[in-house]
Coordinates of C-alpha atoms and ligand atoms in Angstrom, one line a residue:
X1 CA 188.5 110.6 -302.9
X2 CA 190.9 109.7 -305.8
X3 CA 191.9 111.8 -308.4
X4 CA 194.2 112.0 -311.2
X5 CA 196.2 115.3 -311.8
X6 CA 197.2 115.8 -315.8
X7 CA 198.5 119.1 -317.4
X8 CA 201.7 120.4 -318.8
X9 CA 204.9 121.2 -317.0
X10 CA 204.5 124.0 -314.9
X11 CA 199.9 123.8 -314.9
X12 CA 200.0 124.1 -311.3
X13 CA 199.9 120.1 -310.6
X14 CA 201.8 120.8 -307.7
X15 CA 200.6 123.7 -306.1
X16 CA 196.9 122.7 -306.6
X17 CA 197.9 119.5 -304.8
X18 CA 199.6 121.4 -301.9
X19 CA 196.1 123.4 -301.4
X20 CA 193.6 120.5 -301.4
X21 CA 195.5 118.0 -299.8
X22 CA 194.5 119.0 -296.3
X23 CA 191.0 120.4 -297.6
X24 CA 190.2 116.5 -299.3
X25 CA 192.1 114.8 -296.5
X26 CA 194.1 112.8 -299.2
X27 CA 197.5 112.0 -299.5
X28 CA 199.9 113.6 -302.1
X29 CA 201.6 111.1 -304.4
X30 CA 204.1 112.8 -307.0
X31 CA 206.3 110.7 -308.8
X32 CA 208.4 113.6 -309.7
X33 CA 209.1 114.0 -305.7
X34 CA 209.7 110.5 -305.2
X35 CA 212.3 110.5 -308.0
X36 CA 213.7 113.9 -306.8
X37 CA 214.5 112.1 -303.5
X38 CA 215.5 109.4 -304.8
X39 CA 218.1 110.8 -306.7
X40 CA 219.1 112.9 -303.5
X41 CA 219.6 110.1 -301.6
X42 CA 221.8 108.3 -304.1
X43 CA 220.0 105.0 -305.0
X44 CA 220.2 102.6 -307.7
X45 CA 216.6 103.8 -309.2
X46 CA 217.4 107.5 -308.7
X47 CA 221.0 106.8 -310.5
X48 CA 218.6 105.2 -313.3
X49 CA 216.4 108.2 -313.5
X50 CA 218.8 111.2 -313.2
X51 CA 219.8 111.3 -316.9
X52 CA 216.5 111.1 -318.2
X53 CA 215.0 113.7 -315.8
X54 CA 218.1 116.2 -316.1
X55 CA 217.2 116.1 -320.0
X56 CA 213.2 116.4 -319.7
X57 CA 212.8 112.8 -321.3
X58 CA 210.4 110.7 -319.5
X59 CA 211.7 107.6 -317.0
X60 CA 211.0 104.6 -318.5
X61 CA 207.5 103.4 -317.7
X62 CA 208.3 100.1 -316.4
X63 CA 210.4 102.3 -313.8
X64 CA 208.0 104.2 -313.2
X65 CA 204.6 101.8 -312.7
X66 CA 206.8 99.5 -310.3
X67 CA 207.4 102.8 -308.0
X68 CA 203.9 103.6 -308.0
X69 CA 202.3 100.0 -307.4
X70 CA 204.5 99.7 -304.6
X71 CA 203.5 103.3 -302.9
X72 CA 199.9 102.1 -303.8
X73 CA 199.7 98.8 -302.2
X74 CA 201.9 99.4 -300.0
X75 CA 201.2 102.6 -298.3
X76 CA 198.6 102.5 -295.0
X77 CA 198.4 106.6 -295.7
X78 CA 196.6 105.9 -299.2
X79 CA 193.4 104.6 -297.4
X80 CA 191.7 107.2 -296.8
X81 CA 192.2 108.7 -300.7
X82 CA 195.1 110.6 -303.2
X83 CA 196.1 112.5 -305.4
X84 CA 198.2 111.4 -308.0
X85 CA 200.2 113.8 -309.3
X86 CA 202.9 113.6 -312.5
X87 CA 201.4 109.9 -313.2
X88 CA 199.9 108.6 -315.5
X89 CA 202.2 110.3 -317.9
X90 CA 201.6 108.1 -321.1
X91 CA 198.9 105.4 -322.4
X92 CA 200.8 102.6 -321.2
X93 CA 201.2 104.1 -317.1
X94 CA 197.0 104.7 -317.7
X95 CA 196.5 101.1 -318.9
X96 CA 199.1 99.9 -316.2
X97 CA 197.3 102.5 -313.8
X98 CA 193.5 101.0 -314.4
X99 CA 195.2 97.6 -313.6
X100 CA 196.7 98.0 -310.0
X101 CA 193.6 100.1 -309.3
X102 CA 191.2 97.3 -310.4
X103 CA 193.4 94.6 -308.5
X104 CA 192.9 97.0 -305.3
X105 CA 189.4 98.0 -306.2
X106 CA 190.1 101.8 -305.5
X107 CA 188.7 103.5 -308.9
X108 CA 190.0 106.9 -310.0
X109 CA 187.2 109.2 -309.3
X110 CA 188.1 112.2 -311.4
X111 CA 190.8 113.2 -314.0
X112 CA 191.5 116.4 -313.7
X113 CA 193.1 118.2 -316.5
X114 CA 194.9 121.8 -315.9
X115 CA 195.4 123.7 -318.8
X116 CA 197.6 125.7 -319.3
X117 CA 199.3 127.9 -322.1
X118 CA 202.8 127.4 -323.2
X119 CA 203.7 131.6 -322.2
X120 CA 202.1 130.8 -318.7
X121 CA 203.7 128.1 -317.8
X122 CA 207.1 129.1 -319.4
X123 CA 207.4 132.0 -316.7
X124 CA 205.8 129.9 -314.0
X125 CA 208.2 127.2 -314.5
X126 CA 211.7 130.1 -315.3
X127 CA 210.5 131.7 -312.0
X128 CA 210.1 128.7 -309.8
X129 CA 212.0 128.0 -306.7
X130 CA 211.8 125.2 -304.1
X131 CA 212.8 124.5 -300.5
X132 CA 215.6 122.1 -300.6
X133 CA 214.4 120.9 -297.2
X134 CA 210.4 120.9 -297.1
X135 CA 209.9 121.2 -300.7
X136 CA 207.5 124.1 -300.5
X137 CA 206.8 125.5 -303.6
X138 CA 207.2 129.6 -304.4
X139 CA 208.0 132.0 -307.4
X140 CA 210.0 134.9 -307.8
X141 CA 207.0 137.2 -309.0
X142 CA 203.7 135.4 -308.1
X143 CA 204.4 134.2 -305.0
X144 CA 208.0 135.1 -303.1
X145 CA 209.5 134.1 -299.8
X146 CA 209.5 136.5 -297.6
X147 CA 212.8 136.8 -297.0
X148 CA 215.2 136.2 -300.6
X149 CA 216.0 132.5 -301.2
X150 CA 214.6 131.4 -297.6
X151 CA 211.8 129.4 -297.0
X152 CA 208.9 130.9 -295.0
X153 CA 208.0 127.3 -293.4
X154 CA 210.9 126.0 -292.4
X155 CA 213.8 128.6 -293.2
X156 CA 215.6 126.2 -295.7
X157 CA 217.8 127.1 -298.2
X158 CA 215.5 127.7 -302.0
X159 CA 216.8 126.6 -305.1
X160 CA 216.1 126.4 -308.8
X161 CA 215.4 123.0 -310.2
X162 CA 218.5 121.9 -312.9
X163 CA 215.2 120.7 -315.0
X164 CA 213.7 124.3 -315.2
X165 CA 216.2 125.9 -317.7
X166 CA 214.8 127.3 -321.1
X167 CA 216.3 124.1 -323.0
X168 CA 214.7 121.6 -320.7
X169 CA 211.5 122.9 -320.2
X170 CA 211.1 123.0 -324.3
X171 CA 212.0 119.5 -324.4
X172 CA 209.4 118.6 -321.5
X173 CA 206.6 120.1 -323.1
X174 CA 207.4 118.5 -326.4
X175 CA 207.7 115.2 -324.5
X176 CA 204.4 116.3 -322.6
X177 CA 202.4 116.9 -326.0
X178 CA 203.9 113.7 -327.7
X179 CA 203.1 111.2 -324.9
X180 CA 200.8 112.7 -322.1
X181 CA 198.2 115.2 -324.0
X182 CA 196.7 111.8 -325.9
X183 CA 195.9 110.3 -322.0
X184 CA 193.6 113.5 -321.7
X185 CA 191.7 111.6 -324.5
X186 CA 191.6 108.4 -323.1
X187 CA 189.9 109.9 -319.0
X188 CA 187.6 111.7 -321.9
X189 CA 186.6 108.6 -323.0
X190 CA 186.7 106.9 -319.6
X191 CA 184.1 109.8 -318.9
X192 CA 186.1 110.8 -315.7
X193 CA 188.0 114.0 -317.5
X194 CA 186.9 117.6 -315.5
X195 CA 189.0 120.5 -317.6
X196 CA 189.7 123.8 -315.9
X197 CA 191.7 126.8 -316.7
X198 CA 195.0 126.7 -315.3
X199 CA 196.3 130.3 -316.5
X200 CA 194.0 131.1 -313.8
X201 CA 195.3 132.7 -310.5
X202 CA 196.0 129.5 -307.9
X203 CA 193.4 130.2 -305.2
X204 CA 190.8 130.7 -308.2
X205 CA 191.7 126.9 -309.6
X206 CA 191.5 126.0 -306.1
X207 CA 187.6 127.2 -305.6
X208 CA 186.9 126.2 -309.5
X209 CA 187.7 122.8 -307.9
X210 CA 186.4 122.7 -304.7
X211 CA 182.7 123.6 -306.5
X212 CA 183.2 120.6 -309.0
X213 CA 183.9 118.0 -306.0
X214 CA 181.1 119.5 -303.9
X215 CA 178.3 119.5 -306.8
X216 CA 179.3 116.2 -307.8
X217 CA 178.9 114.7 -304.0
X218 CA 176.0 115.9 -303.9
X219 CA 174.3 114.6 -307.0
X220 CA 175.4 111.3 -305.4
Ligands
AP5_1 P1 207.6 116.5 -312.4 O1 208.2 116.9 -311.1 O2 206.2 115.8 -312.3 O3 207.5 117.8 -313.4 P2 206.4 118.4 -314.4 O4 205.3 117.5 -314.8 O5 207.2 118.9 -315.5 O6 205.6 119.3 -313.5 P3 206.2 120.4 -312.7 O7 206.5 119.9 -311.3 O8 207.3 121.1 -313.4 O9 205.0 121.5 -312.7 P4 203.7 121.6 -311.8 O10 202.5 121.4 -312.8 O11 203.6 120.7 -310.6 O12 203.8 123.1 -311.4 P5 204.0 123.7 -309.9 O13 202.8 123.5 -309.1 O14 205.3 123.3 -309.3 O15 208.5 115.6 -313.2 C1 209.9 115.9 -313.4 C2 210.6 114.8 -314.3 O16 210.5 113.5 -313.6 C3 209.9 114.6 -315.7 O17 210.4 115.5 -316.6 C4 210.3 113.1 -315.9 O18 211.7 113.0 -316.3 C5 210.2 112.5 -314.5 N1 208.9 111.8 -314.3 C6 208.0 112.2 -313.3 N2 206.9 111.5 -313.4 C7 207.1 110.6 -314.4 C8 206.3 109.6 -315.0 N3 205.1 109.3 -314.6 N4 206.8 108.9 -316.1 C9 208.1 109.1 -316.5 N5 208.9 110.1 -316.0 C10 208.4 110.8 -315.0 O19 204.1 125.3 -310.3 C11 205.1 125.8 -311.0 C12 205.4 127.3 -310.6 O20 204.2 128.1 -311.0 C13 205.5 127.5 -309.1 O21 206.5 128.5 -308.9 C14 204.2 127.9 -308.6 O22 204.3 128.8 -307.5 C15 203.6 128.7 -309.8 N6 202.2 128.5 -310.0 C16 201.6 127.3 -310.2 N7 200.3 127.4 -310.4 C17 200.0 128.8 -310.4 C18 198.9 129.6 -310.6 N8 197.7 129.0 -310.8 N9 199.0 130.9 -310.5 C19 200.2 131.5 -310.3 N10 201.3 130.8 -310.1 C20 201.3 129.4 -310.2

């Protein structure tokens, strides 16, 4: 399966991914995570990226599209299906997108959108921490470690992103409505869009999810 993951900052992209990964049998492609590490490990496309991500502006696209054709053409754990997550992000990364995906004939088969309010996602996104060593995702109110600023996987040290400050997050979401809310339009139109309610507990988007992907295989 293929599948596109839209939404605002903080919709659960994510976490959503994290739970149906293993349940699809898909890989996990976030081009937020690749640039994270890419920054972390000091390279000459992270460098590029840091200033925009540390304000909330987008990377530039061309940046962005040549990271992902290489991951897609590139990468033997893509076969069997993925999830792209935090991509397409603006008209021209879809039009880019439908390219490399027609040059590897591997159609997306669903767009899913996660929507989310603005309140929601401004508390999921204040209260978020993540494991500096697995990346494991947790919150300080919905869904703590069990033992303060630990992780429960693999014990490694949790912090806050720098991007998830009140200042930041306002600019991503007006970045998000100005460039990435019209590409819900254009899956709409592509006929491949599938909205669900992302205020929604997790495990209830999860199921919501699970029922659209098992009526629709089998219609077919
Ligand atoms: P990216 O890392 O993609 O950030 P984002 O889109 O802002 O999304 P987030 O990761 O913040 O949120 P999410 O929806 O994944 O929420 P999560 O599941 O973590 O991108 C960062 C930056 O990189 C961008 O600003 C840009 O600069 C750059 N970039 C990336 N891709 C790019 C591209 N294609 N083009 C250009 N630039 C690009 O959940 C958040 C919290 O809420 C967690 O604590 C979680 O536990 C909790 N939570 C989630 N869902 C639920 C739920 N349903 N119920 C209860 N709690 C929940």
């Amino acid at each position: 399966m293929r599948l596109v993951l839209l939404g605002p900052p903080g919709a659960g992209k994510g976490t959503l991914a994290n739970l149906l990964k293993e349940r699809l049998n898909v890989a996990h492609i976030s081009t937020g995570d690749i640039l994270r590490q890419e920054m972390k490990d000091g390279s000459s496309l992270g460098q590029e990226a840091k200033s925009f991500i540390e304000r909330g502006d987008l990377v530039p696209d061309e940046l962005v599209t040549r990271l992902i054709e290489s991951v897609l053409k590139n990468n033997a754990n893509t076969d069997k299906g993925y999830m792209l997550d935090g991509f397409p992000r603006t008209k021209q990364q879809a039009e880019d997108l439908s390219r490399i995906l027609k040059e590897i004939n591997q159609p997306i088969e669903y767009a899913i959108y996660l929507d989310s309010t603005l309140p929601v996602v401004l508390k999921r996104l204040t209260g978020r921490r993540v494991c500096r060593n697995c990346g494991a995702l947790y919150h300080m109110e919905n869904k703590p470690s069990k033992v303060n600023g630990i992780c429960d996987e693999c014990e490694g040290p949790l912090y806050q992103r720098p991007d998830d400050n009140e200042t930041t997050i306002k600019t991503r979401m007006e970045v998000y409505v100005d460039n990435t809310q019209p590409i819900v339009t254009y899956y709409d139109n592509e006929g491949l869009l599938q909205r669900v309610d992302a205020d929604k507990d997790a495990s209830e988007v999860e199921s919501i999810l699970m029922k659209i992907f098992d009526e629709n295989s089998a219609k077919n």
